[in-house]
Amino acid sequence: MDRSIAESLVAEIAFIHTSFLEAVDALDDERFRARPGTKAPAIAFHLWHTARWADMLHGRLGELAPDLERVTTRDQIWDARGLAQAWGLGTELGKGASGMGLDDDASAALRLPDREEVASYAREAFTAAEEVLRSIADAELLLPTADFYDEGDWVVLDHFGWHLTHAARHLGMIEALKGILGLEGTVTV
């Protein structure tokens, strides 16, 4: 096989992204928004939150890794479309308007739009992140970069790994919530 390390990682990330969309595809809005417990954010939150991180990755990687000559800083879809305002979400959305750092009450108070609208945003954000990551060559994986927490030193490869593990964690939460709601949980069978 003649595939690079970066291409292999992007393939895994694309698989996780596709699995997210498949996991929510047949959900009605009631199950999409259901919170089976006070400490369990809804499926809607997990999809939106992961899409926001993919959008930030696509938008900020050029800023975080200035040695990547081919990757430029791009407008995040979230900002370019003014989705926080369009969806009536206000400004208290956590770090980077991503839901990160919101407590249980604040995440429960988010009134995200219907499943198809959130899934449409996620599809676009996932595709944008995959395109940016596909532009990176193996020789660039160890270039220095900042992280999204504005602390510590990373290399470009860390963004691949972080996004993959973060997305997998939230996909697992969606699968568990589907099981609790009486649906087939896993999408990877």
Short mmCIF file of C-alpha atoms in Angstrom, two decimals:
data_model
loop_
_atom_site.label_atom_id
_atom_site.label_comp_id
_atom_site.label_asym_id
_atom_site.label_seq_id
_atom_site.Cartn_x
_atom_site.Cartn_y
_atom_site.Cartn_z
CA MET A 1 0.00 0.00 0.00
CA ASP A 2 1.29 3.41 -0.90
CA ARG A 3 -0.41 5.54 1.75
CA SER A 4 1.28 8.07 3.99
CA ILE A 5 0.94 8.23 7.76
CA ALA A 6 -1.09 11.44 7.47
CA GLU A 7 -3.41 9.85 4.89
CA SER A 8 -3.96 6.87 7.20
CA LEU A 9 -4.83 9.18 10.09
CA VAL A 10 -7.23 11.22 7.96
CA ALA A 11 -8.92 7.99 6.85
CA GLU A 12 -9.56 7.12 10.50
CA ILE A 13 -10.84 10.61 11.24
CA ALA A 14 -13.15 10.49 8.19
CA PHE A 15 -14.47 7.12 9.42
CA ILE A 16 -15.30 8.62 12.82
CA HIS A 17 -16.96 11.64 11.18
CA THR A 18 -19.07 9.40 8.94
CA SER A 19 -20.02 7.31 11.97
CA PHE A 20 -21.27 10.45 13.77
CA LEU A 21 -23.57 11.29 10.89
CA GLU A 22 -24.81 7.71 10.61
CA ALA A 23 -25.43 7.59 14.37
CA VAL A 24 -27.83 10.53 14.25
CA ASP A 25 -29.32 10.01 10.78
CA ALA A 26 -32.55 8.26 11.80
CA LEU A 27 -33.09 9.99 15.14
CA ASP A 28 -36.26 11.97 15.69
CA ASP A 29 -35.84 15.36 17.35
CA GLU A 30 -37.12 14.07 20.70
CA ARG A 31 -34.36 11.48 20.96
CA PHE A 32 -31.81 13.86 19.44
CA ARG A 33 -32.46 16.27 22.31
CA ALA A 34 -33.17 13.74 25.10
CA ARG A 35 -31.16 13.97 28.33
CA PRO A 36 -31.63 10.72 30.24
CA GLY A 37 -29.89 12.19 33.28
CA THR A 38 -28.84 15.57 34.64
CA LYS A 39 -25.16 14.79 34.01
CA ALA A 40 -25.59 13.48 30.45
CA PRO A 41 -25.62 16.05 27.65
CA ALA A 42 -27.97 15.25 24.79
CA ILE A 43 -26.88 13.60 21.55
CA ALA A 44 -27.44 17.02 19.94
CA PHE A 45 -24.78 18.53 22.19
CA HIS A 46 -22.21 15.81 21.43
CA LEU A 47 -22.66 16.22 17.66
CA TRP A 48 -22.56 20.02 17.80
CA HIS A 49 -19.58 20.11 20.17
CA THR A 50 -17.51 17.74 18.04
CA ALA A 51 -18.43 19.65 14.88
CA ARG A 52 -17.30 22.89 16.54
CA TRP A 53 -13.89 21.37 17.34
CA ALA A 54 -13.55 20.12 13.75
CA ASP A 55 -14.49 23.62 12.54
CA MET A 56 -11.92 25.22 14.85
CA LEU A 57 -9.28 22.76 13.65
CA HIS A 58 -9.95 23.62 10.02
CA GLY A 59 -10.05 27.33 10.77
CA ARG A 60 -7.11 27.69 13.14
CA LEU A 61 -4.49 25.10 12.20
CA GLY A 62 -2.63 27.60 10.01
CA GLU A 63 -2.51 30.04 12.94
CA LEU A 64 -1.46 27.38 15.44
CA ALA A 65 1.24 25.90 13.17
CA PRO A 66 2.85 28.84 11.39
CA ASP A 67 5.50 26.61 9.77
CA LEU A 68 2.83 24.92 7.63
CA GLU A 69 3.28 26.92 4.46
CA ARG A 70 0.32 25.41 2.60
CA VAL A 71 -2.22 25.76 5.37
CA THR A 72 -3.67 29.21 5.80
CA THR A 73 -5.94 30.40 8.54
CA ARG A 74 -9.52 30.09 7.31
CA ASP A 75 -12.84 31.45 8.43
CA GLN A 76 -14.65 29.00 10.65
CA ILE A 77 -18.01 28.02 9.19
CA TRP A 78 -19.57 28.82 12.58
CA ASP A 79 -18.36 32.43 12.44
CA ALA A 80 -18.76 33.01 8.70
CA ARG A 81 -22.42 32.03 8.86
CA GLY A 82 -23.10 33.64 12.23
CA LEU A 83 -24.65 30.41 13.46
CA ALA A 84 -24.67 31.31 17.16
CA GLN A 85 -26.91 34.26 16.34
CA ALA A 86 -28.89 32.45 13.64
CA TRP A 87 -29.61 29.61 16.07
CA GLY A 88 -30.37 32.02 18.93
CA LEU A 89 -27.72 30.56 21.22
CA GLY A 90 -26.29 33.74 22.70
CA THR A 91 -22.66 34.19 23.65
CA GLU A 92 -22.17 31.84 26.63
CA LEU A 93 -20.99 28.81 24.68
CA GLY A 94 -17.73 27.93 26.42
CA LYS A 95 -14.18 28.05 25.08
CA GLY A 96 -14.14 29.00 21.42
CA ALA A 97 -17.96 28.89 21.39
CA SER A 98 -17.58 25.10 21.37
CA GLY A 99 -19.39 23.99 24.51
CA MET A 100 -16.10 23.18 26.22
CA GLY A 101 -16.19 24.16 29.87
CA LEU A 102 -19.97 24.56 30.10
CA ASP A 103 -21.45 23.06 33.23
CA ASP A 104 -24.37 20.61 33.07
CA ASP A 105 -27.02 23.30 33.50
CA ALA A 106 -25.53 25.52 30.79
CA SER A 107 -25.21 22.66 28.29
CA ALA A 108 -28.79 21.60 29.06
CA ALA A 109 -30.00 25.16 28.45
CA LEU A 110 -28.61 25.22 24.89
CA ARG A 111 -31.49 25.05 22.45
CA LEU A 112 -29.80 23.69 19.36
CA PRO A 113 -31.83 23.56 16.15
CA ASP A 114 -33.32 20.37 14.74
CA ARG A 115 -31.26 17.31 13.95
CA GLU A 116 -30.93 17.98 10.23
CA GLU A 117 -29.63 21.52 10.74
CA VAL A 118 -27.01 20.46 13.30
CA ALA A 119 -26.06 17.45 11.15
CA SER A 120 -25.69 19.70 8.11
CA TYR A 121 -23.29 21.95 10.01
CA ALA A 122 -21.40 18.90 11.30
CA ARG A 123 -21.11 17.43 7.81
CA GLU A 124 -19.62 20.68 6.50
CA ALA A 125 -17.26 21.15 9.47
CA PHE A 126 -16.08 17.53 9.29
CA THR A 127 -15.39 17.83 5.56
CA ALA A 128 -13.48 21.09 6.05
CA ALA A 129 -11.30 19.56 8.78
CA GLU A 130 -10.56 16.51 6.65
CA GLU A 131 -9.55 18.73 3.72
CA VAL A 132 -7.09 20.68 5.85
CA LEU A 133 -5.63 17.54 7.39
CA ARG A 134 -5.29 15.92 3.95
CA SER A 135 -3.07 18.83 2.89
CA ILE A 136 -0.41 17.89 5.45
CA ALA A 137 2.56 15.77 4.40
CA ASP A 138 4.25 13.25 6.66
CA ALA A 139 7.36 15.47 6.76
CA GLU A 140 5.23 18.19 8.39
CA LEU A 141 3.78 16.05 11.20
CA LEU A 142 6.54 16.99 13.64
CA LEU A 143 6.45 20.73 12.99
CA PRO A 144 5.87 22.74 16.17
CA THR A 145 2.39 24.05 16.87
CA ALA A 146 0.31 25.47 19.67
CA ASP A 147 -2.75 23.69 21.01
CA PHE A 148 -6.36 24.84 21.36
CA TYR A 149 -5.94 25.34 25.08
CA ASP A 150 -3.33 28.07 24.53
CA GLU A 151 -0.83 26.17 26.62
CA GLY A 152 1.93 23.67 26.06
CA ASP A 153 3.94 22.81 23.00
CA TRP A 154 2.54 20.40 20.46
CA VAL A 155 3.55 19.12 17.06
CA VAL A 156 1.14 18.91 14.12
CA LEU A 157 0.66 15.17 14.69
CA ASP A 158 -0.86 15.94 18.09
CA HIS A 159 -3.80 17.65 16.36
CA PHE A 160 -4.57 14.48 14.40
CA GLY A 161 -4.41 12.35 17.54
CA TRP A 162 -6.32 14.78 19.70
CA HIS A 163 -9.13 15.21 17.20
CA LEU A 164 -9.39 11.47 16.65
CA THR A 165 -9.56 10.61 20.35
CA HIS A 166 -11.86 13.52 21.18
CA ALA A 167 -14.28 12.61 18.39
CA ALA A 168 -14.20 8.90 19.30
CA ARG A 169 -15.05 9.76 22.90
CA HIS A 170 -18.10 11.79 21.90
CA LEU A 171 -19.22 9.19 19.34
CA GLY A 172 -19.09 6.63 22.14
CA MET A 173 -21.29 8.90 24.26
CA ILE A 174 -23.81 9.12 21.42
CA GLU A 175 -23.81 5.34 21.05
CA ALA A 176 -24.33 4.89 24.80
CA LEU A 177 -27.15 7.44 24.86
CA LYS A 178 -28.85 5.70 21.95
CA GLY A 179 -28.68 2.43 23.89
CA ILE A 180 -30.18 4.07 26.96
CA LEU A 181 -32.96 5.46 24.75
CA GLY A 182 -33.77 1.93 23.57
CA LEU A 183 -32.12 2.16 20.16
CA GLU A 184 -29.30 0.17 18.58
CA GLY A 185 -26.28 1.96 19.95
CA THR A 186 -23.33 1.14 17.77
CA VAL A 187 -22.87 2.32 14.19
CA THR A 188 -19.71 0.36 13.56
CA VAL A 189 -21.20 -3.16 13.39
#
